[in-house]
Short mmCIF file of C-alpha atoms in Angstrom, two decimals:
data_model
loop_
_atom_site.label_atom_id
_atom_site.label_comp_id
_atom_site.label_asym_id
_atom_site.label_seq_id
_atom_site.Cartn_x
_atom_site.Cartn_y
_atom_site.Cartn_z
CA GLY A 1 13.97 13.98 -10.18
CA GLN A 2 15.21 13.07 -6.75
CA GLN A 3 18.80 11.87 -6.88
CA LEU A 4 20.44 9.18 -4.82
CA ASN A 5 24.04 9.94 -3.96
CA GLN A 6 26.03 6.75 -4.32
CA SER A 7 29.68 6.41 -3.35
CA PRO A 8 32.29 5.53 -4.16
CA GLN A 9 32.04 5.89 -7.91
CA SER A 10 34.57 3.11 -8.46
CA MET A 11 36.67 0.71 -6.44
CA PHE A 12 39.74 -1.33 -7.28
CA ILE A 13 40.35 -4.05 -4.72
CA GLN A 14 42.31 -7.25 -4.27
CA GLU A 15 40.54 -10.59 -4.22
CA GLY A 16 39.63 -11.48 -0.66
CA GLU A 17 39.13 -7.91 0.52
CA ASP A 18 35.87 -6.60 1.89
CA VAL A 19 33.94 -3.88 0.06
CA SER A 20 31.58 -1.23 1.32
CA MET A 21 29.44 1.21 -0.66
CA ASN A 22 26.56 3.46 0.33
CA CYS A 23 23.74 5.61 -0.88
CA THR A 24 22.24 8.70 0.68
CA SER A 25 19.32 10.93 -0.11
CA SER A 26 17.76 14.08 1.22
CA SER A 27 14.34 12.42 1.04
CA ILE A 28 12.77 9.53 2.89
CA PHE A 29 12.09 6.31 1.01
CA ASN A 30 9.95 3.28 1.81
CA THR A 31 12.16 0.66 0.21
CA TRP A 32 15.86 0.41 -0.58
CA LEU A 33 17.21 -2.03 -3.13
CA TRP A 34 20.64 -3.07 -4.31
CA TYR A 35 21.29 -4.33 -7.84
CA LYS A 36 24.30 -5.62 -9.73
CA GLN A 37 24.70 -5.12 -13.46
CA ASP A 38 27.08 -7.02 -15.70
CA PRO A 39 28.09 -5.58 -19.09
CA GLY A 40 25.33 -5.87 -21.68
CA GLU A 41 22.79 -7.14 -19.18
CA GLY A 42 20.05 -5.69 -17.06
CA PRO A 43 20.47 -5.10 -13.32
CA VAL A 44 19.94 -8.13 -11.12
CA LEU A 45 18.29 -7.68 -7.75
CA LEU A 46 20.64 -8.58 -4.89
CA ILE A 47 18.88 -7.42 -1.73
CA ALA A 48 15.62 -5.62 -0.91
CA LEU A 49 15.09 -3.74 2.35
CA TYR A 50 11.65 -2.73 3.58
CA LYS A 51 12.04 -1.46 7.14
CA ALA A 52 14.16 1.26 8.66
CA GLY A 53 17.05 -0.33 10.53
CA GLU A 54 16.65 -3.64 8.70
CA LEU A 55 19.88 -5.57 8.15
CA THR A 56 19.69 -8.30 5.52
CA SER A 57 22.26 -10.76 4.21
CA ASN A 58 22.48 -12.70 0.99
CA GLY A 59 25.55 -14.92 1.11
CA ARG A 60 28.60 -12.68 1.27
CA LEU A 61 26.43 -9.59 0.79
CA THR A 62 24.97 -7.58 3.65
CA ALA A 63 22.83 -4.48 3.30
CA GLN A 64 21.15 -2.16 5.75
CA PHE A 65 18.22 0.25 5.50
CA GLY A 66 19.24 3.36 7.39
CA ILE A 67 17.29 4.27 10.50
CA THR A 68 16.47 7.71 9.06
CA ARG A 69 15.14 6.03 5.87
CA LYS A 70 17.42 8.31 3.87
CA ASP A 71 20.36 5.97 3.35
CA SER A 72 21.52 2.42 2.82
CA PHE A 73 24.81 0.58 2.59
CA LEU A 74 25.99 -2.62 0.95
CA ASN A 75 28.94 -4.69 2.14
CA ILE A 76 30.58 -7.51 0.22
CA SER A 77 32.86 -9.73 2.24
CA ALA A 78 35.81 -11.75 0.93
CA SER A 79 35.46 -10.49 -2.66
CA ILE A 80 36.01 -12.83 -5.58
CA PRO A 81 36.66 -12.05 -9.27
CA SER A 82 33.03 -12.65 -10.28
CA ASP A 83 31.97 -9.78 -8.01
CA VAL A 84 33.18 -7.47 -10.76
CA GLY A 85 30.40 -5.28 -12.12
CA ILE A 86 28.43 -2.14 -11.40
CA TYR A 87 26.40 -2.01 -8.22
CA PHE A 88 23.38 0.27 -8.06
CA CYS A 89 21.33 1.37 -5.13
CA ALA A 90 17.68 2.15 -5.75
CA ALA A 91 14.94 3.58 -3.61
CA LEU A 92 11.19 3.48 -3.97
CA ASN A 93 8.33 5.76 -3.21
CA ASN A 94 5.95 6.25 -6.13
CA ASP A 95 8.66 5.41 -8.64
CA MET A 96 12.18 4.11 -8.48
CA ARG A 97 15.26 6.30 -8.22
CA PHE A 98 18.75 5.02 -8.82
CA GLY A 99 22.21 5.91 -7.69
CA ALA A 100 24.85 6.49 -10.35
CA GLY A 101 26.48 3.14 -9.55
CA THR A 102 29.72 1.87 -8.07
CA ARG A 103 32.02 0.14 -10.54
CA LEU A 104 33.85 -2.66 -8.76
CA THR A 105 37.06 -4.19 -10.09
CA VAL A 106 38.55 -7.17 -8.30
CA LYS A 107 42.16 -8.10 -8.99
CA PRO A 108 42.95 -11.80 -8.61
CA LYS B 1 10.00 -19.33 -13.72
CA ALA B 2 11.12 -17.43 -16.81
CA GLY B 3 12.52 -13.96 -16.29
CA VAL B 4 11.65 -10.70 -17.96
CA THR B 5 12.22 -10.90 -21.70
CA GLN B 6 12.84 -8.01 -24.05
CA THR B 7 12.89 -7.95 -27.82
CA PRO B 8 14.81 -7.13 -29.82
CA ARG B 9 18.11 -7.21 -27.92
CA TYR B 10 19.85 -4.91 -30.38
CA LEU B 11 18.53 -2.34 -32.81
CA ILE B 12 20.08 0.18 -35.14
CA LYS B 13 17.93 3.01 -36.47
CA THR B 14 18.54 6.30 -38.21
CA ARG B 15 17.51 9.75 -37.06
CA GLY B 16 13.88 10.56 -37.69
CA GLN B 17 12.72 6.96 -37.67
CA GLN B 18 10.51 5.47 -35.00
CA VAL B 19 11.03 2.32 -32.98
CA THR B 20 8.93 -0.06 -30.90
CA LEU B 21 10.43 -2.17 -28.13
CA SER B 22 8.68 -5.07 -26.46
CA CYS B 23 8.74 -6.43 -22.92
CA SER B 24 7.20 -9.58 -21.48
CA PRO B 25 7.10 -9.54 -17.68
CA ILE B 26 7.62 -12.45 -15.34
CA SER B 27 4.51 -14.62 -15.25
CA GLY B 28 2.10 -13.23 -12.67
CA HIS B 29 3.72 -9.79 -12.61
CA ARG B 30 1.30 -7.07 -13.56
CA SER B 31 3.39 -3.95 -13.22
CA VAL B 32 5.89 -3.02 -15.91
CA SER B 33 8.31 -0.11 -15.81
CA TRP B 34 10.64 1.21 -18.47
CA TYR B 35 14.03 2.85 -17.96
CA GLN B 36 16.63 4.47 -20.15
CA GLN B 37 20.27 3.86 -19.28
CA THR B 38 23.09 5.94 -20.72
CA PRO B 39 26.70 6.38 -19.54
CA GLY B 40 26.12 10.05 -18.90
CA GLN B 41 22.71 10.05 -17.22
CA GLY B 42 22.63 6.62 -15.64
CA LEU B 43 19.29 4.91 -15.13
CA GLN B 44 16.32 7.16 -15.69
CA PHE B 45 12.69 6.24 -15.19
CA LEU B 46 10.49 6.51 -18.28
CA PHE B 47 7.07 5.23 -17.23
CA GLU B 48 5.21 2.55 -15.36
CA TYR B 49 2.15 0.59 -16.39
CA PHE B 50 -0.25 -1.41 -14.28
CA SER B 51 -3.53 -2.91 -15.43
CA GLU B 52 -3.07 -1.36 -18.87
CA THR B 53 -2.90 2.12 -17.36
CA GLN B 54 0.07 4.43 -17.09
CA ARG B 55 0.64 5.10 -13.39
CA ASN B 56 3.72 7.25 -13.46
CA LYS B 57 5.76 9.03 -16.06
CA GLY B 58 9.30 10.31 -15.90
CA ASN B 59 10.64 13.52 -17.34
CA PHE B 60 10.90 12.55 -21.00
CA PRO B 61 9.45 14.26 -24.08
CA GLY B 62 6.21 13.13 -25.65
CA ARG B 63 8.16 11.26 -28.34
CA PHE B 64 8.46 8.50 -25.75
CA SER B 65 5.25 6.58 -25.22
CA GLY B 66 4.17 3.19 -24.06
CA ARG B 67 1.29 0.88 -23.54
CA GLN B 68 0.41 -2.30 -21.73
CA PHE B 69 -1.76 -5.11 -22.94
CA SER B 70 -4.26 -7.23 -21.04
CA ASN B 71 -1.67 -10.02 -20.66
CA SER B 72 0.66 -7.47 -18.97
CA ARG B 73 3.07 -7.40 -21.90
CA SER B 74 4.23 -3.89 -22.63
CA GLU B 75 5.63 -1.94 -25.54
CA MET B 76 7.38 1.37 -25.67
CA ASN B 77 7.63 3.55 -28.73
CA VAL B 78 10.02 6.32 -29.57
CA SER B 79 9.12 8.50 -32.51
CA THR B 80 11.32 10.86 -34.51
CA LEU B 81 14.51 9.34 -33.14
CA GLU B 82 17.41 11.58 -32.18
CA LEU B 83 21.06 10.68 -31.76
CA GLY B 84 20.69 11.21 -28.02
CA ASP B 85 18.13 8.44 -27.83
CA SER B 86 20.92 5.89 -28.20
CA ALA B 87 20.80 3.94 -24.96
CA LEU B 88 20.06 0.68 -23.25
CA TYR B 89 16.31 0.50 -22.66
CA LEU B 90 15.43 -1.65 -19.71
CA CYS B 91 12.10 -3.09 -18.75
CA ALA B 92 11.36 -4.23 -15.21
CA SER B 93 8.38 -6.09 -13.84
CA SER B 94 6.93 -6.46 -10.38
CA LEU B 95 3.90 -8.10 -8.86
CA ASN B 96 2.19 -4.81 -8.12
CA PRO B 97 2.91 -1.11 -8.49
CA SER B 98 6.48 -0.37 -7.68
CA SER B 99 5.84 1.43 -4.45
CA ASN B 100 5.76 -1.80 -2.52
CA TYR B 101 7.53 -4.52 -4.42
CA GLU B 102 10.98 -5.08 -5.82
CA GLN B 103 11.39 -5.00 -9.55
CA TYR B 104 13.12 -7.56 -11.76
CA PHE B 105 14.87 -6.33 -14.88
CA GLY B 106 15.12 -7.76 -18.35
CA PRO B 107 18.39 -7.84 -20.30
CA GLY B 108 17.53 -4.64 -22.14
CA THR B 109 17.34 -3.50 -25.73
CA ARG B 110 20.45 -1.71 -26.98
CA LEU B 111 19.26 1.02 -29.34
CA THR B 112 21.77 2.80 -31.55
CA VAL B 113 20.61 5.82 -33.52
CA THR B 114 22.86 6.87 -36.40
#
């Protein structure tokens, strides 16, 4: 199936730093989503984006739906230890495709 | 509002057996999708159900099947289990077919095949 290319694969940052991750695809999608998954749990929806160019914030999280509809990025500002987890991008047309995830480690 | 619930949370089976997993969507959600998550392959789409009908199916063998009931609850079945079927099986629900609405995931069922 259609893959989403998510990068980076992992990040090790200091508490208080900002984080940026992105997803790209060779295909156009109608909706981009960002999820966070903690160990042993299902992904939790963080932000949903429905329009090309849309920029949406959820607290310290900001995500954008790329103007070409083929990419999206997620920024986390002023990271804290509880931001640790795996972040997935997802994109929707008829079904949902996922990126491979970005594993975030935050050092206190 | 209660979230998506999945039962059981953990399951251990042996090769050749079959297994049935259950998913109850968020109240009012009528679309249910199933995913397999493994360290090597990541999250892979299995199938989606809406109004008791399978709308989409991922690239999995026929040993993987599912169904949806009139109350939107869904089950998935895996027959003749193989070691490679060990995975976290996630169910997600949405108001309507996933092309337009975000999905909310359950905690998953961790299946181990020995």
